[in-house]
Amino acid sequence: MPIMIDNSLPAVEVLRKENIFVMDNNRAVHQDIRPLNVLILNLMPTKEVTETQLLRLLSNTPLQINVDLLHMVSHKSKNTKEKHLHSFYKTFEEVQDMFYDGFIVTGAPVETLPFEKVDYWEEISQVFRWAKKHVFSTLHLCWGAQAGLYHKYGIEKYHLGEKLSGIYLQTVVDPTSPLMRGFDDQFFAPHSRYTGNDLAEIRSKSCLQVLASGEEVGVSILASRDLREIYSFGHLEYDRDTLAREYERDIRAGKNPRQPWSYFPENNEQERPVLKWNLAAATFFSNWINYAVYQETPYDWSTFEDSAASASL
């Protein structure tokens, strides 16, 4: 798939080396195609890494996708240079009059804080409200999923006692969902979090469907029946070495972390981790783009705006 992004974004060179087709804006505007417009709210501290991870997965479809990046102005990034944010990211003020076929909300290392104590909570709440009428399908990841559930349904997160970190086996609960097409009965996915959500509370406060779950991780993937809301508590987008970098970071921070579960061969930290979730990740993101976004999103967004306005009356 041709991903249409700023040609000077650092992720472009990485993706081209991986033989992923990245189209510059000049060539894109001369193609008579209505591209999908996808917005990524990147809340992760190492933004350039997350950009590459997500753009790599969005490449697994023949559809043309235009990608915009969004950041929270109410938060001062410690790990991403201001120049990078200014060059490649938009603010909410810049996108609030726009419409997007798909929207990705990433995780964030703030899950031990109450939602209202997160410095950008008011801003992200504004974005969630905006998305109801300006986005067709939203994919929430990890803390982004917990934040979305809390904002929309008042579903609380709870502390797990210790960090859930590793590669865990999950079972497909609803194989009839378009998001689970092409999945085996079970699949592996990385998880990296301190908090979880209670299934009983999810069922009592929402009509969301459980698509996948695991013995160690609990609920793994949720979705509304119309696929406009999707919540994934894992990190299928993670690279082979992402958990290793997080583990080393936690060691340096004096957190005395447990070694990520089922990650290093024979628990030897000197060995290269085995990549065993890439196929599931590619299938999941491809299904989201194809079935939740492309097959359902309106060609003319003005018709969606009219129906959304009528529904709110």
PDB file of C-alpha atoms in Angstrom:
ATOM      1  CA  MET A   1       0.000   0.000   0.000  1.00  0.00           C
ATOM      2  CA  PRO A   2       1.210   3.512  -0.674  1.00  0.00           C
ATOM      3  CA  ILE A   3       1.395   5.366   2.637  1.00  0.00           C
ATOM      4  CA  MET A   4       1.211   9.103   2.051  1.00  0.00           C
ATOM      5  CA  ILE A   5       3.248  10.990   4.627  1.00  0.00           C
ATOM      6  CA  ASP A   6       5.720  13.842   4.697  1.00  0.00           C
ATOM      7  CA  ASN A   7       8.763  12.684   2.743  1.00  0.00           C
ATOM      8  CA  SER A   8      11.139  14.095   5.362  1.00  0.00           C
ATOM      9  CA  LEU A   9       9.638  12.141   8.278  1.00  0.00           C
ATOM     10  CA  PRO A  10      12.448   9.935   9.716  1.00  0.00           C
ATOM     11  CA  ALA A  11      10.214   6.854   9.519  1.00  0.00           C
ATOM     12  CA  VAL A  12      10.159   7.124   5.707  1.00  0.00           C
ATOM     13  CA  GLU A  13      13.783   6.067   5.276  1.00  0.00           C
ATOM     14  CA  VAL A  14      13.312   3.098   7.647  1.00  0.00           C
ATOM     15  CA  LEU A  15      10.212   1.917   5.793  1.00  0.00           C
ATOM     16  CA  ARG A  16      11.822   2.253   2.376  1.00  0.00           C
ATOM     17  CA  LYS A  17      14.749   0.119   3.534  1.00  0.00           C
ATOM     18  CA  GLU A  18      12.148  -2.504   4.479  1.00  0.00           C
ATOM     19  CA  ASN A  19      10.769  -2.323   0.919  1.00  0.00           C
ATOM     20  CA  ILE A  20       7.514  -0.703   2.029  1.00  0.00           C
ATOM     21  CA  PHE A  21       5.961   1.547  -0.599  1.00  0.00           C
ATOM     22  CA  VAL A  22       5.838   5.109   0.706  1.00  0.00           C
ATOM     23  CA  MET A  23       4.344   7.697  -1.637  1.00  0.00           C
ATOM     24  CA  ASP A  24       5.265  11.361  -1.453  1.00  0.00           C
ATOM     25  CA  ASN A  25       2.529  13.990  -1.580  1.00  0.00           C
ATOM     26  CA  ASN A  26       3.468  15.151  -5.099  1.00  0.00           C
ATOM     27  CA  ARG A  27       2.774  11.789  -6.672  1.00  0.00           C
ATOM     28  CA  ALA A  28      -0.310  11.161  -4.568  1.00  0.00           C
ATOM     29  CA  VAL A  29      -2.219  14.232  -5.684  1.00  0.00           C
ATOM     30  CA  HIS A  30      -1.942  13.152  -9.336  1.00  0.00           C
ATOM     31  CA  GLN A  31      -3.721   9.845  -8.699  1.00  0.00           C
ATOM     32  CA  ASP A  32      -7.489   9.891  -9.223  1.00  0.00           C
ATOM     33  CA  ILE A  33      -8.216   8.029  -5.990  1.00  0.00           C
ATOM     34  CA  ARG A  34     -10.095   9.020  -2.866  1.00  0.00           C
ATOM     35  CA  PRO A  35      -7.512   8.008  -0.216  1.00  0.00           C
ATOM     36  CA  LEU A  36      -8.432   6.976   3.290  1.00  0.00           C
ATOM     37  CA  ASN A  37      -7.543   9.598   5.851  1.00  0.00           C
ATOM     38  CA  VAL A  38      -6.122   8.255   9.107  1.00  0.00           C
ATOM     39  CA  LEU A  39      -5.163  10.279  12.161  1.00  0.00           C
ATOM     40  CA  ILE A  40      -2.703   8.942  14.747  1.00  0.00           C
ATOM     41  CA  LEU A  41      -2.718  10.474  18.230  1.00  0.00           C
ATOM     42  CA  ASN A  42       0.769   9.480  19.355  1.00  0.00           C
ATOM     43  CA  LEU A  43       1.028   9.560  23.153  1.00  0.00           C
ATOM     44  CA  MET A  44       4.098   7.344  23.424  1.00  0.00           C
ATOM     45  CA  PRO A  45       7.324   8.939  24.734  1.00  0.00           C
ATOM     46  CA  THR A  46       9.531   7.692  21.865  1.00  0.00           C
ATOM     47  CA  LYS A  47       7.319   9.061  19.135  1.00  0.00           C
ATOM     48  CA  GLU A  48       9.594   8.303  16.173  1.00  0.00           C
ATOM     49  CA  VAL A  49       9.688   4.611  17.120  1.00  0.00           C
ATOM     50  CA  THR A  50       5.899   4.418  17.424  1.00  0.00           C
ATOM     51  CA  GLU A  51       5.429   6.258  14.121  1.00  0.00           C
ATOM     52  CA  THR A  52       7.490   3.625  12.326  1.00  0.00           C
ATOM     53  CA  GLN A  53       5.734   0.725  14.050  1.00  0.00           C
ATOM     54  CA  LEU A  54       2.249   1.903  13.140  1.00  0.00           C
ATOM     55  CA  LEU A  55       3.081   3.023   9.605  1.00  0.00           C
ATOM     56  CA  ARG A  56       4.673  -0.354   8.953  1.00  0.00           C
ATOM     57  CA  LEU A  57       1.440  -2.127   9.907  1.00  0.00           C
ATOM     58  CA  LEU A  58      -0.759   0.240   7.949  1.00  0.00           C
ATOM     59  CA  SER A  59       1.198  -0.791   4.848  1.00  0.00           C
ATOM     60  CA  ASN A  60      -0.430  -4.257   4.693  1.00  0.00           C
ATOM     61  CA  THR A  61      -3.277  -3.290   2.363  1.00  0.00           C
ATOM     62  CA  PRO A  62      -3.480  -2.161  -1.292  1.00  0.00           C
ATOM     63  CA  LEU A  63      -5.446   0.937  -0.261  1.00  0.00           C
ATOM     64  CA  GLN A  64      -4.006   4.420  -0.435  1.00  0.00           C
ATOM     65  CA  ILE A  65      -3.830   6.030   3.006  1.00  0.00           C
ATOM     66  CA  ASN A  66      -3.075   9.591   3.963  1.00  0.00           C
ATOM     67  CA  VAL A  67      -1.695   9.782   7.518  1.00  0.00           C
ATOM     68  CA  ASP A  68      -1.712  12.760   9.861  1.00  0.00           C
ATOM     69  CA  LEU A  69       0.027  12.781  13.245  1.00  0.00           C
ATOM     70  CA  LEU A  70      -1.458  14.487  16.287  1.00  0.00           C
ATOM     71  CA  HIS A  71       0.088  15.456  19.623  1.00  0.00           C
ATOM     72  CA  MET A  72      -1.236  17.009  22.821  1.00  0.00           C
ATOM     73  CA  VAL A  73      -0.145  20.621  23.260  1.00  0.00           C
ATOM     74  CA  SER A  74      -0.954  20.451  26.977  1.00  0.00           C
ATOM     75  CA  HIS A  75       1.909  17.975  27.464  1.00  0.00           C
ATOM     76  CA  LYS A  76       5.617  18.754  27.222  1.00  0.00           C
ATOM     77  CA  SER A  77       7.407  15.843  25.552  1.00  0.00           C
ATOM     78  CA  LYS A  78      10.701  14.892  27.213  1.00  0.00           C
ATOM     79  CA  ASN A  79      11.880  12.394  24.593  1.00  0.00           C
ATOM     80  CA  THR A  80      10.872  13.991  21.298  1.00  0.00           C
ATOM     81  CA  LYS A  81      12.448  17.174  20.010  1.00  0.00           C
ATOM     82  CA  GLU A  82      10.208  20.194  19.603  1.00  0.00           C
ATOM     83  CA  LYS A  83      11.431  20.555  16.022  1.00  0.00           C
ATOM     84  CA  HIS A  84      10.135  17.074  15.187  1.00  0.00           C
ATOM     85  CA  LEU A  85       6.705  17.832  16.663  1.00  0.00           C
ATOM     86  CA  HIS A  86       6.528  21.198  14.919  1.00  0.00           C
ATOM     87  CA  SER A  87       7.564  19.683  11.561  1.00  0.00           C
ATOM     88  CA  PHE A  88       5.413  16.560  11.447  1.00  0.00           C
ATOM     89  CA  TYR A  89       2.602  16.832  13.988  1.00  0.00           C
ATOM     90  CA  LYS A  90      -0.663  18.711  14.039  1.00  0.00           C
ATOM     91  CA  THR A  91      -2.471  20.133  17.034  1.00  0.00           C
ATOM     92  CA  PHE A  92      -6.135  19.570  17.795  1.00  0.00           C
ATOM     93  CA  GLU A  93      -6.860  23.142  16.776  1.00  0.00           C
ATOM     94  CA  GLU A  94      -5.492  22.321  13.307  1.00  0.00           C
ATOM     95  CA  VAL A  95      -7.608  19.171  12.808  1.00  0.00           C
ATOM     96  CA  GLN A  96     -10.849  20.022  14.611  1.00  0.00           C
ATOM     97  CA  ASP A  97     -12.649  20.946  11.362  1.00  0.00           C
ATOM     98  CA  MET A  98     -11.390  17.883   9.502  1.00  0.00           C
ATOM     99  CA  PHE A  99     -12.883  14.392   9.063  1.00  0.00           C
ATOM    100  CA  TYR A 100     -10.995  11.100   9.271  1.00  0.00           C
ATOM    101  CA  ASP A 101     -11.935   7.614   8.174  1.00  0.00           C
ATOM    102  CA  GLY A 102      -9.765   6.032  10.858  1.00  0.00           C
ATOM    103  CA  PHE A 103      -8.218   7.207  14.109  1.00  0.00           C
ATOM    104  CA  ILE A 104      -5.568   5.478  16.246  1.00  0.00           C
ATOM    105  CA  VAL A 105      -5.031   6.443  19.893  1.00  0.00           C
ATOM    106  CA  THR A 106      -1.785   4.960  21.197  1.00  0.00           C
ATOM    107  CA  GLY A 107      -0.828   3.871  24.668  1.00  0.00           C
ATOM    108  CA  ALA A 108       0.964   6.146  27.129  1.00  0.00           C
ATOM    109  CA  PRO A 109       3.161   5.589  30.214  1.00  0.00           C
ATOM    110  CA  VAL A 110       0.650   7.240  32.561  1.00  0.00           C
ATOM    111  CA  GLU A 111      -1.553   4.309  33.546  1.00  0.00           C
ATOM    112  CA  THR A 112      -0.649   4.393  37.250  1.00  0.00           C
ATOM    113  CA  LEU A 113      -2.127   7.911  37.459  1.00  0.00           C
ATOM    114  CA  PRO A 114      -5.857   8.562  37.883  1.00  0.00           C
ATOM    115  CA  PHE A 115      -7.196   9.677  34.510  1.00  0.00           C
ATOM    116  CA  GLU A 116      -8.003  13.179  35.729  1.00  0.00           C
ATOM    117  CA  LYS A 117      -4.416  13.607  36.990  1.00  0.00           C
ATOM    118  CA  VAL A 118      -2.937  13.132  33.494  1.00  0.00           C
ATOM    119  CA  ASP A 119      -1.814  16.587  32.360  1.00  0.00           C
ATOM    120  CA  TYR A 120      -3.557  16.313  28.988  1.00  0.00           C
ATOM    121  CA  TRP A 121      -6.776  14.640  30.200  1.00  0.00           C
ATOM    122  CA  GLU A 122      -8.964  17.646  29.436  1.00  0.00           C
ATOM    123  CA  GLU A 123      -7.457  17.910  25.957  1.00  0.00           C
ATOM    124  CA  ILE A 124      -7.801  14.224  25.112  1.00  0.00           C
ATOM    125  CA  SER A 125     -11.378  14.270  26.416  1.00  0.00           C
ATOM    126  CA  GLN A 126     -12.063  17.052  23.940  1.00  0.00           C
ATOM    127  CA  VAL A 127     -10.559  14.885  21.189  1.00  0.00           C
ATOM    128  CA  PHE A 128     -12.748  11.916  22.187  1.00  0.00           C
ATOM    129  CA  ARG A 129     -15.862  14.102  22.012  1.00  0.00           C
ATOM    130  CA  TRP A 130     -14.776  15.480  18.633  1.00  0.00           C
ATOM    131  CA  ALA A 131     -14.160  11.986  17.259  1.00  0.00           C
ATOM    132  CA  LYS A 132     -17.817  11.007  17.659  1.00  0.00           C
ATOM    133  CA  LYS A 133     -18.751  13.224  14.697  1.00  0.00           C
ATOM    134  CA  HIS A 134     -15.448  13.507  12.860  1.00  0.00           C
ATOM    135  CA  VAL A 135     -14.070   9.934  12.831  1.00  0.00           C
ATOM    136  CA  PHE A 136     -15.638   6.779  11.472  1.00  0.00           C
ATOM    137  CA  SER A 137     -13.643   4.085  13.312  1.00  0.00           C
ATOM    138  CA  THR A 138     -11.334   4.601  16.287  1.00  0.00           C
ATOM    139  CA  LEU A 139      -8.725   2.039  17.319  1.00  0.00           C
ATOM    140  CA  HIS A 140      -7.633   2.525  20.945  1.00  0.00           C
ATOM    141  CA  LEU A 141      -4.391   0.855  22.079  1.00  0.00           C
ATOM    142  CA  CYS A 142      -3.366  -0.090  25.656  1.00  0.00           C
ATOM    143  CA  TRP A 143      -3.753   3.025  27.884  1.00  0.00           C
ATOM    144  CA  GLY A 144      -5.592   4.642  24.988  1.00  0.00           C
ATOM    145  CA  ALA A 145      -8.124   1.805  25.262  1.00  0.00           C
ATOM    146  CA  GLN A 146      -8.494   2.283  29.020  1.00  0.00           C
ATOM    147  CA  ALA A 147      -8.868   6.042  28.577  1.00  0.00           C
ATOM    148  CA  GLY A 148     -11.506   5.556  25.889  1.00  0.00           C
ATOM    149  CA  LEU A 149     -13.503   3.147  28.042  1.00  0.00           C
ATOM    150  CA  TYR A 150     -13.362   5.493  31.026  1.00  0.00           C
ATOM    151  CA  HIS A 151     -14.346   8.554  29.024  1.00  0.00           C
ATOM    152  CA  LYS A 152     -17.239   6.923  27.164  1.00  0.00           C
ATOM    153  CA  TYR A 153     -18.561   4.415  29.713  1.00  0.00           C
ATOM    154  CA  GLY A 154     -17.050   5.335  33.073  1.00  0.00           C
ATOM    155  CA  ILE A 155     -15.229   1.981  33.199  1.00  0.00           C
ATOM    156  CA  GLU A 156     -12.417   2.142  35.749  1.00  0.00           C
ATOM    157  CA  LYS A 157      -8.981   0.569  35.487  1.00  0.00           C
ATOM    158  CA  TYR A 158      -7.463  -1.339  38.391  1.00  0.00           C
ATOM    159  CA  HIS A 159      -3.848  -1.974  39.426  1.00  0.00           C
ATOM    160  CA  LEU A 160      -2.487  -5.446  38.734  1.00  0.00           C
ATOM    161  CA  GLY A 161      -0.009  -5.437  41.607  1.00  0.00           C
ATOM    162  CA  GLU A 162       2.992  -5.797  39.319  1.00  0.00           C
ATOM    163  CA  LYS A 163       3.702  -5.008  35.706  1.00  0.00           C
ATOM    164  CA  LEU A 164       2.248  -7.342  33.109  1.00  0.00           C
ATOM    165  CA  SER A 165       5.082  -7.578  30.588  1.00  0.00           C
ATOM    166  CA  GLY A 166       5.776 -10.251  28.014  1.00  0.00           C
ATOM    167  CA  ILE A 167       4.388 -12.236  25.118  1.00  0.00           C
ATOM    168  CA  TYR A 168       1.109 -13.886  26.059  1.00  0.00           C
ATOM    169  CA  LEU A 169      -1.173 -16.391  24.401  1.00  0.00           C
ATOM    170  CA  GLN A 170      -4.653 -15.141  23.585  1.00  0.00           C
ATOM    171  CA  THR A 171      -7.735 -16.989  22.358  1.00  0.00           C
ATOM    172  CA  VAL A 172     -10.137 -15.722  19.709  1.00  0.00           C
ATOM    173  CA  VAL A 173     -13.519 -15.494  21.451  1.00  0.00           C
ATOM    174  CA  ASP A 174     -15.578 -14.280  18.482  1.00  0.00           C
ATOM    175  CA  PRO A 175     -14.231 -15.722  15.216  1.00  0.00           C
ATOM    176  CA  THR A 176     -17.213 -14.260  13.333  1.00  0.00           C
ATOM    177  CA  SER A 177     -15.961 -10.692  13.806  1.00  0.00           C
ATOM    178  CA  PRO A 178     -14.402  -9.212  10.656  1.00  0.00           C
ATOM    179  CA  LEU A 179     -11.466  -8.069  12.820  1.00  0.00           C
ATOM    180  CA  MET A 180     -10.642 -11.718  13.585  1.00  0.00           C
ATOM    181  CA  ARG A 181     -10.725 -12.965   9.987  1.00  0.00           C
ATOM    182  CA  GLY A 182      -7.597 -14.893   9.125  1.00  0.00           C
ATOM    183  CA  PHE A 183      -6.679 -15.493  12.778  1.00  0.00           C
ATOM    184  CA  ASP A 184      -5.917 -18.939  14.144  1.00  0.00           C
ATOM    185  CA  ASP A 185      -7.815 -20.020  17.260  1.00  0.00           C
ATOM    186  CA  GLN A 186      -4.963 -18.655  19.375  1.00  0.00           C
ATOM    187  CA  PHE A 187      -2.313 -16.018  18.810  1.00  0.00           C
ATOM    188  CA  PHE A 188       0.509 -14.290  20.683  1.00  0.00           C
ATOM    189  CA  ALA A 189       0.662 -10.587  21.503  1.00  0.00           C
ATOM    190  CA  PRO A 190       2.954  -8.352  23.583  1.00  0.00           C
ATOM    191  CA  HIS A 191       1.486  -6.709  26.679  1.00  0.00           C
ATOM    192  CA  SER A 192       3.154  -4.054  28.795  1.00  0.00           C
ATOM    193  CA  ARG A 193       1.002  -2.456  31.497  1.00  0.00           C
ATOM    194  CA  TYR A 194       0.377  -2.064  35.204  1.00  0.00           C
ATOM    195  CA  THR A 195      -3.413  -1.933  35.048  1.00  0.00           C
ATOM    196  CA  GLY A 196      -6.359  -3.889  33.705  1.00  0.00           C
ATOM    197  CA  ASN A 197     -10.131  -3.697  33.241  1.00  0.00           C
ATOM    198  CA  ASP A 198     -12.799  -5.879  34.783  1.00  0.00           C
ATOM    199  CA  LEU A 199     -14.892  -7.892  32.321  1.00  0.00           C
ATOM    200  CA  ALA A 200     -17.997  -7.783  34.523  1.00  0.00           C
ATOM    201  CA  GLU A 201     -17.868  -3.978  34.608  1.00  0.00           C
ATOM    202  CA  ILE A 202     -17.346  -3.821  30.842  1.00  0.00           C
ATOM    203  CA  ARG A 203     -20.424  -5.982  30.297  1.00  0.00           C
ATOM    204  CA  SER A 204     -22.567  -4.073  32.784  1.00  0.00           C
ATOM    205  CA  LYS A 205     -21.715  -0.626  31.418  1.00  0.00           C
ATOM    206  CA  SER A 206     -21.375  -1.240  27.662  1.00  0.00           C
ATOM    207  CA  CYS A 207     -22.560  -3.419  24.793  1.00  0.00           C
ATOM    208  CA  LEU A 208     -19.035  -4.031  23.547  1.00  0.00           C
ATOM    209  CA  GLN A 209     -18.183  -7.498  22.255  1.00  0.00           C
ATOM    210  CA  VAL A 210     -15.174  -9.444  23.519  1.00  0.00           C
ATOM    211  CA  LEU A 211     -13.201 -10.564  20.466  1.00  0.00           C
ATOM    212  CA  ALA A 212     -10.142 -12.044  22.201  1.00  0.00           C
ATOM    213  CA  SER A 213      -8.937 -12.771  25.725  1.00  0.00           C
ATOM    214  CA  GLY A 214      -6.177 -14.626  27.540  1.00  0.00           C
ATOM    215  CA  GLU A 215      -5.701 -16.423  30.832  1.00  0.00           C
ATOM    216  CA  GLU A 216      -2.930 -14.067  31.993  1.00  0.00           C
ATOM    217  CA  VAL A 217      -4.023 -10.850  30.258  1.00  0.00           C
ATOM    218  CA  GLY A 218      -7.803 -11.038  30.665  1.00  0.00           C
ATOM    219  CA  VAL A 219      -9.766  -9.125  28.040  1.00  0.00           C
ATOM    220  CA  SER A 220      -7.506  -8.476  25.075  1.00  0.00           C
ATOM    221  CA  ILE A 221      -9.646  -7.000  22.278  1.00  0.00           C
ATOM    222  CA  LEU A 222     -13.107  -5.406  22.451  1.00  0.00           C
ATOM    223  CA  ALA A 223     -15.231  -3.826  19.733  1.00  0.00           C
ATOM    224  CA  SER A 224     -18.648  -2.329  19.134  1.00  0.00           C
ATOM    225  CA  ARG A 225     -20.869  -4.235  16.714  1.00  0.00           C
ATOM    226  CA  ASP A 226     -20.509  -1.540  14.072  1.00  0.00           C
ATOM    227  CA  LEU A 227     -16.677  -1.500  14.553  1.00  0.00           C
ATOM    228  CA  ARG A 228     -16.648   2.240  15.132  1.00  0.00           C
ATOM    229  CA  GLU A 229     -15.060   1.594  18.542  1.00  0.00           C
ATOM    230  CA  ILE A 230     -12.190  -0.868  18.948  1.00  0.00           C
ATOM    231  CA  TYR A 231     -10.149  -1.399  22.103  1.00  0.00           C
ATOM    232  CA  SER A 232      -6.940  -3.451  22.132  1.00  0.00           C
ATOM    233  CA  PHE A 233      -5.119  -3.757  25.457  1.00  0.00           C
ATOM    234  CA  GLY A 234      -1.967  -5.297  24.022  1.00  0.00           C
ATOM    235  CA  HIS A 235       0.774  -3.922  21.811  1.00  0.00           C
ATOM    236  CA  LEU A 236       0.604  -5.843  18.552  1.00  0.00           C
ATOM    237  CA  GLU A 237       2.477  -2.938  16.960  1.00  0.00           C
ATOM    238  CA  TYR A 238       5.619  -3.552  19.052  1.00  0.00           C
ATOM    239  CA  ASP A 239       8.915  -4.395  17.359  1.00  0.00           C
ATOM    240  CA  ARG A 240      10.991  -7.437  18.276  1.00  0.00           C
ATOM    241  CA  ASP A 241      13.118  -5.489  20.770  1.00  0.00           C
ATOM    242  CA  THR A 242      10.572  -3.035  22.230  1.00  0.00           C
ATOM    243  CA  LEU A 243       9.962  -5.022  25.423  1.00  0.00           C
ATOM    244  CA  ALA A 244      13.721  -5.433  25.864  1.00  0.00           C
ATOM    245  CA  ARG A 245      14.208  -1.664  25.696  1.00  0.00           C
ATOM    246  CA  GLU A 246      11.402  -1.129  28.198  1.00  0.00           C
ATOM    247  CA  TYR A 247      12.870  -3.775  30.505  1.00  0.00           C
ATOM    248  CA  GLU A 248      16.283  -2.106  30.407  1.00  0.00           C
ATOM    249  CA  ARG A 249      14.667   1.284  31.033  1.00  0.00           C
ATOM    250  CA  ASP A 250      12.838  -0.053  34.100  1.00  0.00           C
ATOM    251  CA  ILE A 251      16.079  -1.558  35.429  1.00  0.00           C
ATOM    252  CA  ARG A 252      17.870   1.775  35.056  1.00  0.00           C
ATOM    253  CA  ALA A 253      14.970   3.469  36.844  1.00  0.00           C
ATOM    254  CA  GLY A 254      15.434   1.131  39.828  1.00  0.00           C
ATOM    255  CA  LYS A 255      12.003  -0.506  39.449  1.00  0.00           C
ATOM    256  CA  ASN A 256      13.432  -4.036  39.834  1.00  0.00           C
ATOM    257  CA  PRO A 257      11.198  -5.392  37.048  1.00  0.00           C
ATOM    258  CA  ARG A 258      10.498  -9.028  36.336  1.00  0.00           C
ATOM    259  CA  GLN A 259      11.875 -10.329  33.057  1.00  0.00           C
ATOM    260  CA  PRO A 260       9.241 -10.127  30.280  1.00  0.00           C
ATOM    261  CA  TRP A 261       7.292 -13.377  30.150  1.00  0.00           C
ATOM    262  CA  SER A 262       8.047 -15.854  27.338  1.00  0.00           C
ATOM    263  CA  TYR A 263      10.230 -13.308  25.578  1.00  0.00           C
ATOM    264  CA  PHE A 264      13.942 -14.120  25.780  1.00  0.00           C
ATOM    265  CA  PRO A 265      14.871 -17.633  24.533  1.00  0.00           C
ATOM    266  CA  GLU A 266      15.392 -19.834  27.608  1.00  0.00           C
ATOM    267  CA  ASN A 267      15.122 -16.624  29.686  1.00  0.00           C
ATOM    268  CA  ASN A 268      18.583 -15.621  28.494  1.00  0.00           C
ATOM    269  CA  GLU A 269      18.634 -11.832  28.185  1.00  0.00           C
ATOM    270  CA  GLN A 270      21.645 -12.021  25.889  1.00  0.00           C
ATOM    271  CA  GLU A 271      19.648 -13.945  23.289  1.00  0.00           C
ATOM    272  CA  ARG A 272      17.625 -12.258  20.572  1.00  0.00           C
ATOM    273  CA  PRO A 273      13.866 -12.367  21.347  1.00  0.00           C
ATOM    274  CA  VAL A 274      11.801 -14.557  19.030  1.00  0.00           C
ATOM    275  CA  LEU A 275       9.264 -12.599  16.967  1.00  0.00           C
ATOM    276  CA  LYS A 276       6.009 -14.571  17.128  1.00  0.00           C
ATOM    277  CA  TRP A 277       3.237 -11.949  16.911  1.00  0.00           C
ATOM    278  CA  ASN A 278       4.023 -10.260  13.588  1.00  0.00           C
ATOM    279  CA  LEU A 279       1.462 -12.218  11.544  1.00  0.00           C
ATOM    280  CA  ALA A 280      -1.303 -11.512  14.058  1.00  0.00           C
ATOM    281  CA  ALA A 281      -0.365  -7.826  14.081  1.00  0.00           C
ATOM    282  CA  ALA A 282      -0.392  -7.533  10.288  1.00  0.00           C
ATOM    283  CA  THR A 283      -3.719  -9.376  10.051  1.00  0.00           C
ATOM    284  CA  PHE A 284      -5.381  -7.286  12.765  1.00  0.00           C
ATOM    285  CA  PHE A 285      -4.380  -3.899  11.356  1.00  0.00           C
ATOM    286  CA  SER A 286      -5.194  -4.986   7.806  1.00  0.00           C
ATOM    287  CA  ASN A 287      -8.637  -6.164   8.950  1.00  0.00           C
ATOM    288  CA  TRP A 288      -9.235  -2.865  10.754  1.00  0.00           C
ATOM    289  CA  ILE A 289      -8.370  -0.802   7.675  1.00  0.00           C
ATOM    290  CA  ASN A 290     -10.341  -3.017   5.306  1.00  0.00           C
ATOM    291  CA  TYR A 291     -13.461  -4.007   7.247  1.00  0.00           C
ATOM    292  CA  ALA A 292     -13.894  -1.287   9.888  1.00  0.00           C
ATOM    293  CA  VAL A 293     -12.725   1.670   7.818  1.00  0.00           C
ATOM    294  CA  TYR A 294     -12.662   1.167   4.032  1.00  0.00           C
ATOM    295  CA  GLN A 295     -15.800  -0.973   3.683  1.00  0.00           C
ATOM    296  CA  GLU A 296     -17.925   1.289   5.892  1.00  0.00           C
ATOM    297  CA  THR A 297     -16.667   4.872   5.794  1.00  0.00           C
ATOM    298  CA  PRO A 298     -18.720   7.322   3.695  1.00  0.00           C
ATOM    299  CA  TYR A 299     -17.206   8.482   0.419  1.00  0.00           C
ATOM    300  CA  ASP A 300     -18.718  11.918   0.971  1.00  0.00           C
ATOM    301  CA  TRP A 301     -18.132  13.018   4.561  1.00  0.00           C
ATOM    302  CA  SER A 302     -20.827  15.694   4.341  1.00  0.00           C
ATOM    303  CA  THR A 303     -23.464  12.925   4.381  1.00  0.00           C
ATOM    304  CA  PHE A 304     -21.972  11.512   7.561  1.00  0.00           C
ATOM    305  CA  GLU A 305     -21.872  14.982   9.127  1.00  0.00           C
ATOM    306  CA  ASP A 306     -25.577  15.459   8.349  1.00  0.00           C
ATOM    307  CA  SER A 307     -26.535  12.077   9.842  1.00  0.00           C
ATOM    308  CA  ALA A 308     -24.367  12.686  12.915  1.00  0.00           C
ATOM    309  CA  ALA A 309     -25.973  16.064  13.462  1.00  0.00           C
ATOM    310  CA  SER A 310     -29.460  14.539  13.155  1.00  0.00           C
ATOM    311  CA  ALA A 311     -28.583  11.792  15.622  1.00  0.00           C
ATOM    312  CA  SER A 312     -27.502  14.357  18.218  1.00  0.00           C
ATOM    313  CA  LEU A 313     -30.798  16.281  18.091  1.00  0.00           C
TER     314      LEU A 313
END
